[in-house]
Short mmCIF file of C-alpha atoms and ligand atoms in Angstrom, two decimals:
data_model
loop_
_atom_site.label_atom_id
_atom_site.label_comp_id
_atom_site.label_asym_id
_atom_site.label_seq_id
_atom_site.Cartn_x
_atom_site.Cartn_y
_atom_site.Cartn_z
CA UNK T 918 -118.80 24.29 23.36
CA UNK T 919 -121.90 22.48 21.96
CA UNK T 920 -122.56 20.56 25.27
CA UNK T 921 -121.40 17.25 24.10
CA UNK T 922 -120.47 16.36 27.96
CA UNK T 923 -122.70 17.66 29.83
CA UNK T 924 -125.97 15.61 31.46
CA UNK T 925 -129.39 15.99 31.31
CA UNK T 926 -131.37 17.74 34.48
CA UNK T 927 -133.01 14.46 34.62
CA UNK T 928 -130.59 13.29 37.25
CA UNK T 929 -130.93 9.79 36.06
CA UNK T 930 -127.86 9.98 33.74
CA UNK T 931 -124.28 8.97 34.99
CA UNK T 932 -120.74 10.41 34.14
CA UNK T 933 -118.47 8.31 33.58
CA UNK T 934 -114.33 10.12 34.41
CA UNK T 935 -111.37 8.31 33.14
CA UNK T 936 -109.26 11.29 34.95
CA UNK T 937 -107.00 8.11 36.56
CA UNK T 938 -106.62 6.21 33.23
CA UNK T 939 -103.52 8.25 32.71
CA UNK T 940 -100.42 6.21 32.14
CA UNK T 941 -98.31 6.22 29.52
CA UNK T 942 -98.42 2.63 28.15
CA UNK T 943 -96.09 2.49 25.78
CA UNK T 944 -93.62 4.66 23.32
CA UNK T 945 -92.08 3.18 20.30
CA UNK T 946 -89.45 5.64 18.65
CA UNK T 947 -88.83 3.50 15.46
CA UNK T 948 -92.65 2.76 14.61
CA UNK T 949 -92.74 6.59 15.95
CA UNK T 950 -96.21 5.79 17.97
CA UNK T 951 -96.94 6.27 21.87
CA UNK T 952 -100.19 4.28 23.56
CA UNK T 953 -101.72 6.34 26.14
CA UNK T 954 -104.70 5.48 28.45
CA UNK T 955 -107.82 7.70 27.93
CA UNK T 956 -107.72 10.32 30.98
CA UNK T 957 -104.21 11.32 29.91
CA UNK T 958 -103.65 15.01 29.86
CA UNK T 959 -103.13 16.35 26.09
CA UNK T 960 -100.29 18.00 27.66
CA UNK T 961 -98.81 14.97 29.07
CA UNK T 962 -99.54 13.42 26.32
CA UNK T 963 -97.25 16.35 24.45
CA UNK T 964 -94.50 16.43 26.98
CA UNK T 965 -93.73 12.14 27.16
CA UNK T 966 -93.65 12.92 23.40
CA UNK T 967 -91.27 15.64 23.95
CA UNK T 968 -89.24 13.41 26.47
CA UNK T 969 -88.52 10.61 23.69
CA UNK T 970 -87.81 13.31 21.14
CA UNK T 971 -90.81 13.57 19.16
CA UNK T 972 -93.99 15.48 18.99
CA UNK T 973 -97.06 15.01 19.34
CA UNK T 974 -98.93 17.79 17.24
CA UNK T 975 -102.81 17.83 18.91
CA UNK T 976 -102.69 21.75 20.04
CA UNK T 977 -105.77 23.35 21.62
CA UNK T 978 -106.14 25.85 24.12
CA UNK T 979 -107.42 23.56 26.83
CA UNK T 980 -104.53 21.25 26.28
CA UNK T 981 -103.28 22.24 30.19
CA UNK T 982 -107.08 20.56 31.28
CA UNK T 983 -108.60 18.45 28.08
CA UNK T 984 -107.85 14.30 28.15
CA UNK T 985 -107.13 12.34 25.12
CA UNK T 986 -110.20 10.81 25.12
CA UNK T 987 -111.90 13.30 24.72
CA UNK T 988 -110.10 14.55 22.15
CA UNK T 989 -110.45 11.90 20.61
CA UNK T 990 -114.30 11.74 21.22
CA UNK T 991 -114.62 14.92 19.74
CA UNK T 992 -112.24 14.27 16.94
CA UNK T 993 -110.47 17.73 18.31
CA UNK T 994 -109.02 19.90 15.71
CA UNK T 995 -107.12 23.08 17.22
CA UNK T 996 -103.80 25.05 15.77
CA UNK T 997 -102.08 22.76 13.99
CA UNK T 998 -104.60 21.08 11.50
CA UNK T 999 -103.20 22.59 8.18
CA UNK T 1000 -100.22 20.47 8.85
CA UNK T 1001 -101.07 17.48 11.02
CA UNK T 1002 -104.64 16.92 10.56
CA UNK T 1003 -107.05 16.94 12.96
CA UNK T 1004 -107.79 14.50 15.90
CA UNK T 1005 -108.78 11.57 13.35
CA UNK T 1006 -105.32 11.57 11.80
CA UNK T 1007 -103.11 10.97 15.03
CA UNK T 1008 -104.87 7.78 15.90
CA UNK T 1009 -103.85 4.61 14.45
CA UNK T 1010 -106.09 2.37 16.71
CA UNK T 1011 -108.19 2.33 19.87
CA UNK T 1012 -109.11 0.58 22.82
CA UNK T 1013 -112.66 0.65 23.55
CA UNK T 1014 -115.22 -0.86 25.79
CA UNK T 1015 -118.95 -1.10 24.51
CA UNK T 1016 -121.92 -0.79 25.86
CA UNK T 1017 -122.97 -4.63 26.28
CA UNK T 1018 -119.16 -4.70 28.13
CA UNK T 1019 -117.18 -6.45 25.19
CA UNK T 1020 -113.84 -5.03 24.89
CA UNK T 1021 -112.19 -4.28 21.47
CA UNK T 1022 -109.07 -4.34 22.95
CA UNK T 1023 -106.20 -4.99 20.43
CA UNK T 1024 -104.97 -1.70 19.16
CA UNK T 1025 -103.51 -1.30 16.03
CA UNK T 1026 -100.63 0.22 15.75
CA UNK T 1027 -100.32 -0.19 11.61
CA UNK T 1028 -99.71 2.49 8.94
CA UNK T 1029 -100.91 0.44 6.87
CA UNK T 1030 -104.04 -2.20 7.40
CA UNK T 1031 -106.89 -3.08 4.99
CA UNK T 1032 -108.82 -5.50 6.58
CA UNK T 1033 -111.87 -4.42 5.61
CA UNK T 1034 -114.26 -0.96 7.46
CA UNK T 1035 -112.47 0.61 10.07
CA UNK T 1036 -114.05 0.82 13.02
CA UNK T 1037 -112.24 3.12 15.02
CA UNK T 1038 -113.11 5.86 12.98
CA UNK T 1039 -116.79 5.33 13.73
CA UNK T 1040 -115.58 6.22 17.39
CA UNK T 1041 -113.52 9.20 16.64
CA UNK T 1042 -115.89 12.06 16.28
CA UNK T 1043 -118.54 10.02 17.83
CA UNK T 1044 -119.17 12.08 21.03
CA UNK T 1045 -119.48 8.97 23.29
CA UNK T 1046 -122.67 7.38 22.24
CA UNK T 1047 -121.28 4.09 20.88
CA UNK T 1048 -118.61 3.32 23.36
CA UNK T 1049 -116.10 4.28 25.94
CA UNK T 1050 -112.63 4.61 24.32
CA UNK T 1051 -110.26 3.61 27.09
CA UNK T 1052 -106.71 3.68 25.15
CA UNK T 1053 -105.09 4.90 21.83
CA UNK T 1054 -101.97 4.58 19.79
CA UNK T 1055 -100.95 7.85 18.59
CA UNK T 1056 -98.79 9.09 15.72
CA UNK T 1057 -95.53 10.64 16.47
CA UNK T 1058 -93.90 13.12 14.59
CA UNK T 1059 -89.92 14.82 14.31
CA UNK T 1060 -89.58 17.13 17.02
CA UNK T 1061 -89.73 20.93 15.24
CA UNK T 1062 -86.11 22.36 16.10
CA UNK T 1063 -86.42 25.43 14.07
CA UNK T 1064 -89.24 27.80 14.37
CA UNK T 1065 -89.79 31.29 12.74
CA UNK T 1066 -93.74 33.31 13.31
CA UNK T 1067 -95.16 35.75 11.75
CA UNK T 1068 -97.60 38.57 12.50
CA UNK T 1069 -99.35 40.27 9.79
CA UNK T 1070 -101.64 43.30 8.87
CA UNK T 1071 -103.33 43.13 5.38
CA UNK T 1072 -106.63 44.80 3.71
CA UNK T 1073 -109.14 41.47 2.72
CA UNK T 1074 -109.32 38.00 3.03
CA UNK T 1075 -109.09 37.51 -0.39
CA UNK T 1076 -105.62 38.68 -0.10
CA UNK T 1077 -105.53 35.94 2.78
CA UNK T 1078 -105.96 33.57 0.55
CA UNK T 1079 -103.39 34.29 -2.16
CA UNK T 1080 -100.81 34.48 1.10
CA UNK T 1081 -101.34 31.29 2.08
CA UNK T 1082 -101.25 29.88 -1.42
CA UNK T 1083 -97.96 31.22 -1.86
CA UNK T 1084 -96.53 30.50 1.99
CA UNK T 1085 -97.59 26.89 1.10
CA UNK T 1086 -95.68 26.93 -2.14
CA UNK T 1087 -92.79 28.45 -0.59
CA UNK T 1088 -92.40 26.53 2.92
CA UNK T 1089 -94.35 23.66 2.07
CA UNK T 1090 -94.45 20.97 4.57
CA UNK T 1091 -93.25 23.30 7.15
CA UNK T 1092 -96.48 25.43 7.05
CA UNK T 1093 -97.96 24.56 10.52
CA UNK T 1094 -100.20 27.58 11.60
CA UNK T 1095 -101.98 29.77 9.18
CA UNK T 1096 -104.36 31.77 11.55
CA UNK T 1097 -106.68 34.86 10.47
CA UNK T 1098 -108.06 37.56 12.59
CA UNK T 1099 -110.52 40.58 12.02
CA UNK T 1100 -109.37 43.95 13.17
CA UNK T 1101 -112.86 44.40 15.54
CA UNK T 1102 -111.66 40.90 16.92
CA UNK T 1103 -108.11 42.19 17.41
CA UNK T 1104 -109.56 45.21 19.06
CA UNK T 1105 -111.78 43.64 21.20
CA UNK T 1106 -108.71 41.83 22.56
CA UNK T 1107 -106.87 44.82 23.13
CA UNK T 1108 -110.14 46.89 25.24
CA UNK T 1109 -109.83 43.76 27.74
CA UNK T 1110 -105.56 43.36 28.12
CA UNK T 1111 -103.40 45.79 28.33
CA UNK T 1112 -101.17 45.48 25.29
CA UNK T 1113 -100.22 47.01 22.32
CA UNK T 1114 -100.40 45.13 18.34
CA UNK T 1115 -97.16 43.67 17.11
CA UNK T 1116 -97.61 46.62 13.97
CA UNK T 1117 -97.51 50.12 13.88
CA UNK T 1118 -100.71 50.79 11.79
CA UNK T 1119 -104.10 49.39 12.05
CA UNK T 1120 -105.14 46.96 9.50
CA UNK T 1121 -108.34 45.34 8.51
CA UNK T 1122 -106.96 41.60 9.15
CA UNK T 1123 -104.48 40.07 10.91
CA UNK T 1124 -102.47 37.01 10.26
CA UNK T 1125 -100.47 34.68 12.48
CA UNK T 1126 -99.02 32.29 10.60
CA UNK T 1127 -95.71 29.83 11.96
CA UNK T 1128 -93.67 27.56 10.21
CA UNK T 1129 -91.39 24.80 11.68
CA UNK T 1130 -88.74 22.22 10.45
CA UNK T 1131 -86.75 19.61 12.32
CA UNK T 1132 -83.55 20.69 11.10
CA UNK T 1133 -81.59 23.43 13.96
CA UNK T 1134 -80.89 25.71 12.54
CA UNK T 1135 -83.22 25.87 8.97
CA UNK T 1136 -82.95 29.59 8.00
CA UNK T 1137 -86.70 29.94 8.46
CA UNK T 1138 -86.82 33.23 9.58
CA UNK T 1139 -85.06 34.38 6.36
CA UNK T 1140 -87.69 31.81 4.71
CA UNK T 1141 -90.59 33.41 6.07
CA UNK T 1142 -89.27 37.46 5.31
CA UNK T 1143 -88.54 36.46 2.11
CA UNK T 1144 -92.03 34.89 0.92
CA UNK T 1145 -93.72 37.77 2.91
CA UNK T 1146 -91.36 40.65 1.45
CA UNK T 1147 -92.36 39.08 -1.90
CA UNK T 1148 -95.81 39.42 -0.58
CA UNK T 1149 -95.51 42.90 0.21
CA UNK T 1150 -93.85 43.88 -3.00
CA UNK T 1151 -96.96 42.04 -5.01
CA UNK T 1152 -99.36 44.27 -2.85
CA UNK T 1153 -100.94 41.80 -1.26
CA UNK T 1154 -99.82 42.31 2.38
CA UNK T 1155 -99.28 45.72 4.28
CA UNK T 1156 -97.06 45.01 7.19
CA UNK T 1157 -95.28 41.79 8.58
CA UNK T 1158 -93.43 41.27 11.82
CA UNK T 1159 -91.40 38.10 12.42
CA UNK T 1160 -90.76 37.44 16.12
CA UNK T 1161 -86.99 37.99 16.98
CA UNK T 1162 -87.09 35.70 20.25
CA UNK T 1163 -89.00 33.00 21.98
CA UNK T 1164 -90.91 36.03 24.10
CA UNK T 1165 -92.11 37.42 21.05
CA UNK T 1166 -93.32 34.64 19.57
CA UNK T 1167 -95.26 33.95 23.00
CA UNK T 1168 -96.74 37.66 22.05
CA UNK T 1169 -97.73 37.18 18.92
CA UNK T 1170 -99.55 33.51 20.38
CA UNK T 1171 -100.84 35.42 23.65
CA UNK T 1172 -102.80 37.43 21.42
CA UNK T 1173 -104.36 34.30 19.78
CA UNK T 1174 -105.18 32.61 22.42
CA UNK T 1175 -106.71 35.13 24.91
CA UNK T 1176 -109.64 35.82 22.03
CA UNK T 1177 -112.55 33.54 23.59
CA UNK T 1178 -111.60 34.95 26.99
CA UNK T 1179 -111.77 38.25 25.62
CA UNK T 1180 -115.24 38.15 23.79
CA UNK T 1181 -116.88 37.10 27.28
CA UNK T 1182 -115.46 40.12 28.70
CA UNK T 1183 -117.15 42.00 26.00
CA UNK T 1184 -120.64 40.77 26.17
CA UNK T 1185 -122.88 37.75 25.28
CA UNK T 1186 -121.44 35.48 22.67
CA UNK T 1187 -122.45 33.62 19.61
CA UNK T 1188 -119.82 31.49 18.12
CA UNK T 1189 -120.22 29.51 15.14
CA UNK T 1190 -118.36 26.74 14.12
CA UNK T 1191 -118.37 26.46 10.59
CA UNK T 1192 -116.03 25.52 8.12
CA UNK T 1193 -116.21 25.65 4.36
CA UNK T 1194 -113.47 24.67 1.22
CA UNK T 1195 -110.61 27.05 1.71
CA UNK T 1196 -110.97 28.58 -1.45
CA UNK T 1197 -114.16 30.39 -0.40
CA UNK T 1198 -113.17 31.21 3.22
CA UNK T 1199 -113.50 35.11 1.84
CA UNK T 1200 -116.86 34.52 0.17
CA UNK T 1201 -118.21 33.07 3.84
CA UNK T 1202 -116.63 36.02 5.28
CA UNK T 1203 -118.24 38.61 2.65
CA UNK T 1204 -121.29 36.54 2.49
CA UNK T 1205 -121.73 36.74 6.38
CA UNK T 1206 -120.43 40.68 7.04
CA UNK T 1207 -123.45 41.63 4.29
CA UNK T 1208 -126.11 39.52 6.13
CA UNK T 1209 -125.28 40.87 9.15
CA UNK T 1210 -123.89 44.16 9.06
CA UNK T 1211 -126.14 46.95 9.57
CA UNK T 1212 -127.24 44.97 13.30
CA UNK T 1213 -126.72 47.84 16.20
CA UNK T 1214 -127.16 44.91 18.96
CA UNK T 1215 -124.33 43.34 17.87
CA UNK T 1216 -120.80 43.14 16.72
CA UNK T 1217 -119.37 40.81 14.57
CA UNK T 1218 -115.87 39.60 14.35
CA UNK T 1219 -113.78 36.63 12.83
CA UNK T 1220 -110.97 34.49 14.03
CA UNK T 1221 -109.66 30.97 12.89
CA UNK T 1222 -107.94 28.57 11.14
CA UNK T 1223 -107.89 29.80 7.62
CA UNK T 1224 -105.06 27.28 6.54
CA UNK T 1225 -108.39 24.62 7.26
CA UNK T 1226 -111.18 26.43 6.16
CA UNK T 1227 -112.49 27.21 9.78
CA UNK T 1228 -112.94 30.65 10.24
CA UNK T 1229 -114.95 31.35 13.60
CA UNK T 1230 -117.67 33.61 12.91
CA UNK T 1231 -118.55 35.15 16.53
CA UNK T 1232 -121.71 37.43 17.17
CA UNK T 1233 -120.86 39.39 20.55
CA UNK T 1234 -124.26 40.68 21.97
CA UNK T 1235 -124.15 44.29 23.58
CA UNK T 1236 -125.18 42.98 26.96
CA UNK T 1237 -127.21 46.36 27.97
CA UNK T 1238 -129.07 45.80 24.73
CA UNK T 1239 -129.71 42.05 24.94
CA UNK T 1240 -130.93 40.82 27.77
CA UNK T 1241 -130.78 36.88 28.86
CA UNK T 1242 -134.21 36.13 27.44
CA UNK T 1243 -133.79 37.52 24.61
CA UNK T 1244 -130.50 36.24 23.71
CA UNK T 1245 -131.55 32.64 22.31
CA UNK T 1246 -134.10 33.98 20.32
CA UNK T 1247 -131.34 36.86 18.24
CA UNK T 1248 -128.66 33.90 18.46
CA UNK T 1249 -130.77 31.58 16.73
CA UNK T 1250 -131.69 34.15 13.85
CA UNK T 1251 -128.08 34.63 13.67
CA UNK T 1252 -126.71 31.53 13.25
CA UNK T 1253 -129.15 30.11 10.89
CA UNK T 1254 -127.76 33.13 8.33
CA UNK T 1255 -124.13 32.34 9.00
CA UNK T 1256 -125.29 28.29 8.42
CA UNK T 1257 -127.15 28.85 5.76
CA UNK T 1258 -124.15 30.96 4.10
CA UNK T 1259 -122.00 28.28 5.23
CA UNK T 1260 -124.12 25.37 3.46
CA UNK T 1261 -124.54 27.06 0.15
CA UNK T 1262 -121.02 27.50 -0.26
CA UNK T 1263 -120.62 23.06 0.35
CA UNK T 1264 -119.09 23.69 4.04
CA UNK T 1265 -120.08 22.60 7.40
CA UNK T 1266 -122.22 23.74 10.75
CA UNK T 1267 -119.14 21.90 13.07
CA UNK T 1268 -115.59 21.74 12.14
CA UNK T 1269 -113.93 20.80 15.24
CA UNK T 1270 -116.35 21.34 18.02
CA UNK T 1271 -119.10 18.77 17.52
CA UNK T 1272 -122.38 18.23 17.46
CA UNK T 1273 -123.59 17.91 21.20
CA UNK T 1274 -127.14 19.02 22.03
CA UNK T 1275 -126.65 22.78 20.59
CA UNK T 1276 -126.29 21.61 17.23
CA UNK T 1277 -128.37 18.27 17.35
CA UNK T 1278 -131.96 19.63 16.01
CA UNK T 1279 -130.01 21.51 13.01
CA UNK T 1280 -128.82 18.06 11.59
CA UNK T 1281 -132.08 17.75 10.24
CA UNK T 1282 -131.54 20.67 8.05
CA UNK T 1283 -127.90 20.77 7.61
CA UNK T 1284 -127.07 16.92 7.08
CA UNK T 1285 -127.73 14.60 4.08
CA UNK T 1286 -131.04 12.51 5.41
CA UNK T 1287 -129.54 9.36 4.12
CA UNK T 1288 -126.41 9.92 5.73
CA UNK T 1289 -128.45 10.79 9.12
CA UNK T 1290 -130.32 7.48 8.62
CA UNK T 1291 -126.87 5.72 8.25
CA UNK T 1292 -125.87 7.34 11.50
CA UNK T 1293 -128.96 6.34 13.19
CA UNK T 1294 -128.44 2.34 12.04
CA UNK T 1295 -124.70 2.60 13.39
CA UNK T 1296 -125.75 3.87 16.52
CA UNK T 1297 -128.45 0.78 16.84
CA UNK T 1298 -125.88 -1.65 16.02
CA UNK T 1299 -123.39 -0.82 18.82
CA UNK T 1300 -126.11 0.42 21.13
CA UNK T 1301 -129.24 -0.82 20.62
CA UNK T 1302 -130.82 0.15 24.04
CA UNK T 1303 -129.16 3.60 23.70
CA UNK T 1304 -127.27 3.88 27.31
CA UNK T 1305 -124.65 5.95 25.72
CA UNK T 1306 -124.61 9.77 26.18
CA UNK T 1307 -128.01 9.67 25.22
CA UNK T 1308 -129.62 12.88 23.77
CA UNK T 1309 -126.35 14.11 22.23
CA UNK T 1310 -125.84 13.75 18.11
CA UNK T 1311 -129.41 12.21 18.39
CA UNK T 1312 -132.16 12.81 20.27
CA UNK T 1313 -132.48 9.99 22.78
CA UNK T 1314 -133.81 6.76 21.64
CA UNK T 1315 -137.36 5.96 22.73
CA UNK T 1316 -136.43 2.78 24.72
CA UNK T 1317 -134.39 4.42 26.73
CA UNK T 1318 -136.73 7.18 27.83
CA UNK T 1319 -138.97 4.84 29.37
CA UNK T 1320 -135.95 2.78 31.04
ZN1 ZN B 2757 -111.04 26.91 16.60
#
């Protein structure tokens, strides 16, 4: 997404795949914790969870193809954050090799453990440039035995909001997706697959919103039609589906998760990243329809994780309109309104995909210059020669340039 992985055209730069670093280690059902080597498969990684009757909660659309360490690299976020956390919460220690070839290798596998700065959350999130991560014990949760999902059509985001205020007060713990799309994203979906909305009636937004409980049989369904009927009746939702079977709860997640697919169908796209406090998801959503509505070589849609404060804001350039060339040039416009809205309302320019080289230069604008400084002093300390995915987060050191 923001190039984090990908080399320079230099061709003096080296990859370094971990694809066979894929066992296993280790799964401990009391201390609920598995260790698994760094090229696992997230799915893997979900189904030996599965096997000892537990979950592992990581969920991303790439989770077929992306490896833990990566994940982990990238400090993933995904589906599930609302009730897990993101990538940084699942880890309770690392193995990792650094760039002068020491090995950190004893990995914690503590709740607890104050023994001073922890270091291996300087390495989650880090993108690879201060050291390999080769291993990691992961936090295991109660497998979900009861599931009940939701698909609804409602008039503003605001209205979003108050939902999820009230889902979370009424199901708790067990909220695990709270997911909000526009109606242009929704129909932008359906002009690329053929299939037809869970509701009757068109509605401005969409949510998709599951909750889970280990318990069999929990009564969640009647859970979830009761806090959304109550919804209804305050008149702050139009229409609600729940899904009656396991197919139509793979419906209702189909839709989700063919959106990024769809949008390249429909023409060149502009993604942003952003996240901002929950409470003023709908002002970044106002603030960025009003900056940008009114543009004929665009459309503009939104789909994310509201539960987290991460809506996607996506700009889909009319193809015949925008050519190649002149698509960095609108993009960067673009973006610099939706990160500027972002910013002024205390939020972020990456939630959960990173930094990479797309996003490097705006740190400068975006980022606390004491806190970059910090960064920069971290990075010396682990790799002072900067051999590690140089150019990405930072621009590459000088000493390595001439190397
Ligand atoms: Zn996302």
């Amino acid at each position: 997404m923001v190039g984090g992985g990908i080399p320079d055209d230099t061709g003096n730069e080296i990859i370094v795949s971990l694809g066979r670093m894929d066992r296993i280690r280790s799964i401990d059902r009391t201390n609920d914790t598995m260790v698994v080597e760094a090229g696992c498969i997230l799915a893997n990684v979900q189904a030996a969870a599965v096997e000892a009757d537990r979950l592992f909660p990581l969920s991303l659309a790439s989770e077929g193809s992306c490896q833990i360490g990566g994940n982990i690299a990238a400090n993933a976020g995904g589906l599930e954050v609302v009730r897990y956390g993101a990538m940084r919460e699942l880890v309770l220690g690392l193995e990792v090799v650094l760039p002068n070839g020491d090995v950190l290798g004893e990995i914690a596998q503590l709740r607890k453990n104050n023994t001073g700065y922890d270091l291996k959350h300087l390495f989650i999130g880090s993108e690879g440039t201060l050291g390999i991560v080769t291993a990691a014990a992961l936090k295991l949760f109660p497998r979900p035995r009861s599931t009940a999902t939701a698909f609804c059509g409602l008039q503003s985001p605001e209205d979003a909001l108050e939902i999820l205020s009230r889902v979370k007060e009424q199901c708790g713990a067990r909220l695990s997706t709270f997911e909000i799309i526009s109606a242009r994203q929704l129909e932008v979906v359906f002009r690329h697959i053929k299939t037809a909305s869970p509701l009757d009636k068109r509605h401005s937004w969409y949510l998709l919103i599951e909750i889970t409980d280990s318990i069999l049989d929990a009564g969640l369904s009647e859970l979830l039609m009761d806090t959304l009927s109550a919804c209804i009746e305050g008149g702050i939702l139009s229409d609600a589906v729940i899904a009656q079977s396991e197919a139509q709860r793979s419906e209702f997640w189909a839709l989700r998760h063919v959106i990024s697919e769809s949008n390249l169908h429909a023409g060149r796209v502009l993604s942003h990243d952003t996240s901002v406090p929950v409470s003023s998801c709908a002002a970044f959503i106002r603030q960025t329809e009003r900056a940008l509505s009114g543009r004929s070589d665009m459309e503009l849609t939104f789909v994310g994780h509201l539960g987290d404060g991460n809506v996607h804001a996506v700009a889909i350039f009319d193809r015949e309109k925008v050519g190649s060339a002149e698509f960095e040039a609108r993009a960067s416009e673009v973006s610099n309104i939706v990160y500027e809205i972002s910013a002024s309302l205390g939020g972020s320019i990456s939630a959960e995909h990173g930094v990479g080289v797309s996003l490097r230069d705006k740190l400068a604008t975006f980022k606390d210059p004491r806190e970059l400084s910090l960064m920069r002093s971290i990075k010396a300390v682990f790799d002072p020669t900067g051999i590690m995915n140089p150019g990405k987060l930072f621009s590459a050191c000088p000493s390595n340039a001439t190397s």
